[in-house]
Coordinates of C-alpha atoms in Angstrom, one line a residue:
Chain A
M1 CA 164.6 111.2 131.0
E2 CA 165.4 108.9 128.1
K3 CA 164.5 105.8 130.1
R4 CA 161.1 107.2 131.0
N5 CA 160.4 107.9 127.3
V6 CA 161.3 104.4 126.2
K7 CA 158.9 103.0 128.8
Q8 CA 156.1 105.3 127.6
N9 CA 156.3 103.8 124.2
E10 CA 156.1 100.2 125.1
P11 CA 153.3 98.6 123.0
A12 CA 151.4 97.6 126.1
T13 CA 150.9 101.3 127.1
D14 CA 150.2 102.4 123.6
F15 CA 146.8 104.1 123.2
K16 CA 146.5 104.4 127.0
N17 CA 145.4 108.0 126.8
N18 CA 142.1 107.6 124.9
G19 CA 144.1 106.7 121.8
I20 CA 145.5 110.1 121.3
G21 CA 148.7 110.2 123.2
A22 CA 147.9 113.6 124.7
H23 CA 145.6 115.4 127.1
F24 CA 143.6 118.4 125.9
E25 CA 142.4 121.3 128.0
V26 CA 141.0 124.7 127.0
V27 CA 142.1 127.4 129.3
G28 CA 140.4 130.7 128.5
K29 CA 141.0 131.1 124.8
C30 CA 144.0 128.9 124.8
L31 CA 144.1 125.2 123.8
V32 CA 146.7 123.3 126.0
I33 CA 147.9 120.1 124.5
R34 CA 149.9 118.0 126.9
L35 CA 151.8 115.3 125.0
D36 CA 152.0 112.0 126.9
Q37 CA 154.0 110.1 124.3
E38 CA 156.7 110.6 121.7
L39 CA 155.3 112.8 119.0
D40 CA 155.6 110.8 115.8
H41 CA 153.4 110.0 112.7
H42 CA 151.4 107.5 114.7
I43 CA 150.4 110.0 117.4
A44 CA 150.1 112.9 114.9
L45 CA 147.1 111.4 113.1
N46 CA 144.7 111.4 116.0
L47 CA 146.3 114.4 117.6
R48 CA 145.5 116.8 114.7
E49 CA 141.9 115.4 114.4
K50 CA 141.1 116.0 118.1
A51 CA 142.9 119.4 118.1
D52 CA 141.0 120.6 115.0
K53 CA 137.7 119.6 116.5
L54 CA 138.4 121.8 119.5
I55 CA 139.7 124.7 117.4
E56 CA 136.7 124.6 115.1
R57 CA 134.3 125.0 118.1
G58 CA 135.5 128.6 117.9
N59 CA 136.8 129.5 121.3
V60 CA 140.4 128.7 120.6
K61 CA 142.8 131.5 119.8
N62 CA 146.2 130.3 120.9
I63 CA 147.7 126.8 121.3
V64 CA 150.4 125.5 123.7
F65 CA 152.1 122.2 123.1
D66 CA 153.6 120.9 126.3
F67 CA 156.4 118.4 126.1
E68 CA 157.0 117.8 129.8
R69 CA 156.0 114.1 129.4
S70 CA 157.3 113.7 125.8
G71 CA 161.1 113.7 125.2
F72 CA 161.0 112.9 121.5
M73 CA 159.6 114.3 118.3
D74 CA 160.4 113.7 114.6
S75 CA 159.3 115.6 111.4
S76 CA 155.8 114.4 111.8
G77 CA 155.6 116.7 114.8
I78 CA 156.7 119.6 112.8
G79 CA 153.8 119.0 110.4
V80 CA 151.3 118.8 113.2
I81 CA 152.5 122.1 114.8
M82 CA 152.8 123.9 111.5
G83 CA 149.3 122.7 110.5
R84 CA 147.7 124.0 113.8
Y85 CA 149.7 127.3 113.4
K86 CA 148.1 127.8 110.0
K87 CA 144.7 127.3 111.6
V88 CA 145.1 130.0 114.3
I89 CA 147.3 132.6 112.6
F90 CA 144.4 134.0 110.6
T91 CA 142.6 135.1 113.7
G92 CA 145.7 136.6 115.2
G93 CA 146.5 133.5 117.3
K94 CA 149.8 132.2 118.5
V95 CA 151.5 128.8 119.0
S96 CA 154.0 128.1 121.7
V97 CA 155.8 125.1 123.1
T98 CA 156.8 124.4 126.7
S99 CA 159.1 122.1 128.7
V100 CA 161.0 121.0 125.6
N101 CA 164.2 118.9 126.3
S102 CA 167.3 119.2 124.3
A103 CA 166.4 116.6 121.7
V104 CA 163.0 118.2 120.9
D105 CA 164.6 121.7 121.0
R106 CA 167.1 120.6 118.3
I107 CA 164.3 119.5 116.0
F108 CA 162.6 122.9 116.4
R109 CA 165.8 124.8 115.8
L110 CA 166.9 122.7 112.8
S111 CA 163.4 123.0 111.2
G112 CA 163.3 126.8 111.7
L113 CA 160.0 126.5 113.6
Y114 CA 161.2 129.0 116.2
K115 CA 160.6 131.7 113.6
I116 CA 156.9 131.2 114.0
I117 CA 156.5 129.8 117.5
E118 CA 157.7 130.8 120.9
K119 CA 159.3 128.6 123.6
Y120 CA 158.5 128.9 127.3
E121 CA 159.6 127.1 130.4
T122 CA 156.1 126.2 131.7
I123 CA 152.5 126.2 130.6
Q124 CA 151.8 129.0 133.0
D125 CA 154.6 131.1 131.5
A126 CA 153.1 130.6 128.1
L127 CA 149.6 131.4 129.2
K128 CA 150.7 134.5 130.8
A129 CA 152.7 135.7 127.8
M130 CA 150.2 134.8 125.1
Chain B
M1 CA 179.9 93.5 105.7
N2 CA 181.4 91.6 108.6
Y3 CA 179.7 93.3 111.6
S4 CA 180.7 92.5 115.2
N5 CA 177.0 92.4 115.9
E6 CA 174.0 92.4 113.6
M7 CA 170.3 92.1 113.7
T8 CA 167.5 92.0 111.1
L9 CA 163.9 92.6 111.8
E10 CA 160.8 92.5 109.6
F11 CA 157.5 94.1 110.6
E12 CA 154.3 95.4 109.1
S13 CA 154.0 98.9 107.8
I14 CA 151.6 100.2 110.5
S15 CA 152.2 103.4 112.3
K16 CA 152.4 101.8 115.7
N17 CA 155.6 100.2 114.6
E18 CA 157.4 103.5 114.3
S19 CA 158.0 103.6 118.0
F20 CA 158.7 99.9 118.0
A21 CA 161.5 100.4 115.5
R22 CA 163.0 103.3 117.5
I23 CA 163.0 101.2 120.7
V24 CA 164.6 98.2 119.0
V25 CA 167.4 100.2 117.5
T26 CA 167.9 102.1 120.8
A27 CA 168.2 98.8 122.7
F28 CA 170.5 97.3 120.1
I29 CA 173.1 100.0 120.2
T30 CA 173.2 100.4 124.0
S31 CA 176.4 98.4 124.2
L32 CA 178.2 101.2 122.4
D33 CA 177.3 103.5 125.3
P34 CA 176.0 106.4 123.1
T35 CA 175.3 109.8 124.6
L36 CA 171.6 110.9 124.9
E37 CA 172.2 113.2 121.9
E38 CA 173.6 110.4 119.8
L39 CA 170.7 108.2 120.8
S40 CA 168.1 110.8 119.9
D41 CA 169.8 111.4 116.6
I42 CA 169.6 107.8 115.7
K43 CA 166.0 107.5 117.0
T44 CA 165.0 110.4 114.8
A45 CA 166.7 109.0 111.7
V46 CA 165.1 105.6 112.2
S47 CA 161.7 107.2 112.8
E48 CA 161.9 109.2 109.6
A49 CA 163.0 106.2 107.5
V50 CA 160.2 103.9 108.8
T51 CA 157.6 106.6 108.5
N52 CA 158.6 107.1 104.9
C53 CA 158.1 103.4 104.2
I54 CA 154.6 103.6 105.7
I55 CA 153.3 106.8 104.2
H56 CA 155.1 106.9 100.8
G57 CA 156.4 103.4 100.1
Y58 CA 153.2 101.6 100.9
E59 CA 150.8 104.6 101.0
N60 CA 149.1 103.3 104.1
T61 CA 148.6 99.8 102.7
V62 CA 150.1 97.0 104.7
G63 CA 153.5 95.6 103.5
K64 CA 156.7 94.5 105.1
I65 CA 159.4 96.8 106.3
K66 CA 162.9 95.4 106.9
L67 CA 165.2 96.9 109.4
N68 CA 168.8 95.8 109.5
C69 CA 171.2 97.1 112.0
G70 CA 174.9 96.4 112.3
I71 CA 177.7 97.5 114.5
L72 CA 181.4 97.6 113.6
D73 CA 184.2 99.5 115.3
N74 CA 181.9 102.0 117.2
T75 CA 179.9 102.7 114.0
V76 CA 176.2 101.9 113.7
Y77 CA 175.0 100.9 110.2
I78 CA 171.2 101.0 109.6
E79 CA 169.3 99.9 106.6
V80 CA 165.5 100.4 106.3
S81 CA 163.8 99.0 103.2
D82 CA 160.4 98.5 101.8
R83 CA 159.0 96.8 98.7
G84 CA 156.6 99.6 98.0
K85 CA 156.1 101.9 95.1
G86 CA 159.6 103.4 95.0
I87 CA 160.7 107.0 94.5
E88 CA 160.6 108.6 91.1
D89 CA 163.1 111.4 91.7
I90 CA 165.3 110.8 94.7
S91 CA 167.1 114.2 94.6
K92 CA 163.8 116.0 94.6
A93 CA 162.5 113.8 97.4
M94 CA 165.6 114.7 99.4
E95 CA 165.2 118.5 99.1
P96 CA 164.3 120.0 102.4
L97 CA 160.7 121.1 102.7
Y98 CA 159.7 119.1 99.5
T99 CA 156.9 116.7 100.2
S100 CA 154.7 114.8 97.8
K101 CA 152.0 114.7 100.4
P102 CA 151.3 118.2 101.7
E103 CA 147.7 117.2 102.3
L104 CA 148.9 114.8 105.0
E105 CA 150.7 117.7 106.7
R106 CA 154.1 116.2 105.9
S107 CA 156.8 118.8 106.7
G108 CA 159.2 117.6 104.0
M109 CA 162.0 117.4 106.6
G110 CA 162.4 113.6 106.8
F111 CA 165.4 113.1 104.6
A112 CA 166.9 116.4 105.8
F113 CA 166.8 115.1 109.4
M114 CA 168.3 111.8 108.4
E115 CA 171.1 113.7 106.7
A116 CA 171.6 116.1 109.6
F117 CA 171.6 113.5 112.3
M118 CA 173.6 110.7 110.6
D119 CA 177.2 110.8 109.2
E120 CA 176.1 109.3 105.9
L121 CA 172.9 108.6 104.0
E122 CA 172.4 106.7 100.9
V123 CA 169.0 106.2 99.2
K124 CA 168.3 103.6 96.5
S125 CA 165.0 103.2 94.9
K126 CA 163.3 101.6 91.9
I127 CA 159.8 102.3 90.8
G128 CA 157.5 99.4 91.6
E129 CA 160.2 97.6 93.5
G130 CA 160.8 99.6 96.6
T131 CA 163.2 101.8 98.5
T132 CA 166.3 101.2 100.6
V133 CA 167.8 103.8 102.9
K134 CA 171.3 103.1 104.3
M135 CA 172.7 105.2 107.1
R136 CA 175.8 105.2 109.1
K137 CA 176.9 107.0 112.3
K138 CA 180.0 106.8 114.5
I139 CA 179.4 106.6 118.2
Y140 CA 181.9 108.4 120.4
S141 CA 181.2 106.2 123.4
T142 CA 181.3 107.5 127.0
A143 CA 184.1 105.2 127.8
S144 CA 186.4 106.6 125.1
R145 CA 185.6 110.2 126.1
S146 CA 186.7 109.9 129.7

């Protein structure tokens, strides 16, 4: 797990995914954000811009952040998730996270973010429950 | 301090270098055989410290960030410093959830994570001269556990 993440962050592969470090997909009323890189301040900047564009189009109620291909997050990630939560909460939306490893899980627990977001095993589980 | 191994690196305060700094420190401490948890603790702390230099120290202008890393007796010593604007009130900056830049969606958890994930954290700062963050963490290596 750790090895794979280090490899993903080699400068040569940086910006590989259209400069955002994540893939975006709208499934029904749910925006699924699959992170492809470690979620830090660098990734956070582009990520929030792209996510907000999709949210502002009006069809997005809920958001899923999938960490299957991202094994690391720091406090910048907390900011991104809280920020998106604030965007959808007023229309009764929810935010959830999926496939988090123990390192990312610890960040969520320590920050108290699990008080406002749900954790699921897979994207399918989250989509079903939301 | 007389470390058994030491490295110093200087790089520009651009956000791309946050992952670079994490990778360098991860590689440097591999010889101590840290657990995955210890490794991610240190990665998080380094990431927070470097991000602070970029966002707060230099406020997104380009300056130099110095990363010094030393090893002595299974303990990692990390020093991250900038020559940026400095912190006016250190104890306020270290309060969990406090951020001077809420408009940038900063969570205010940076120093809290550094404190939580490292054994010791020391912050020195002078207005107009810069900030230095010193951290220490003991590694209970796999070899000594078995």
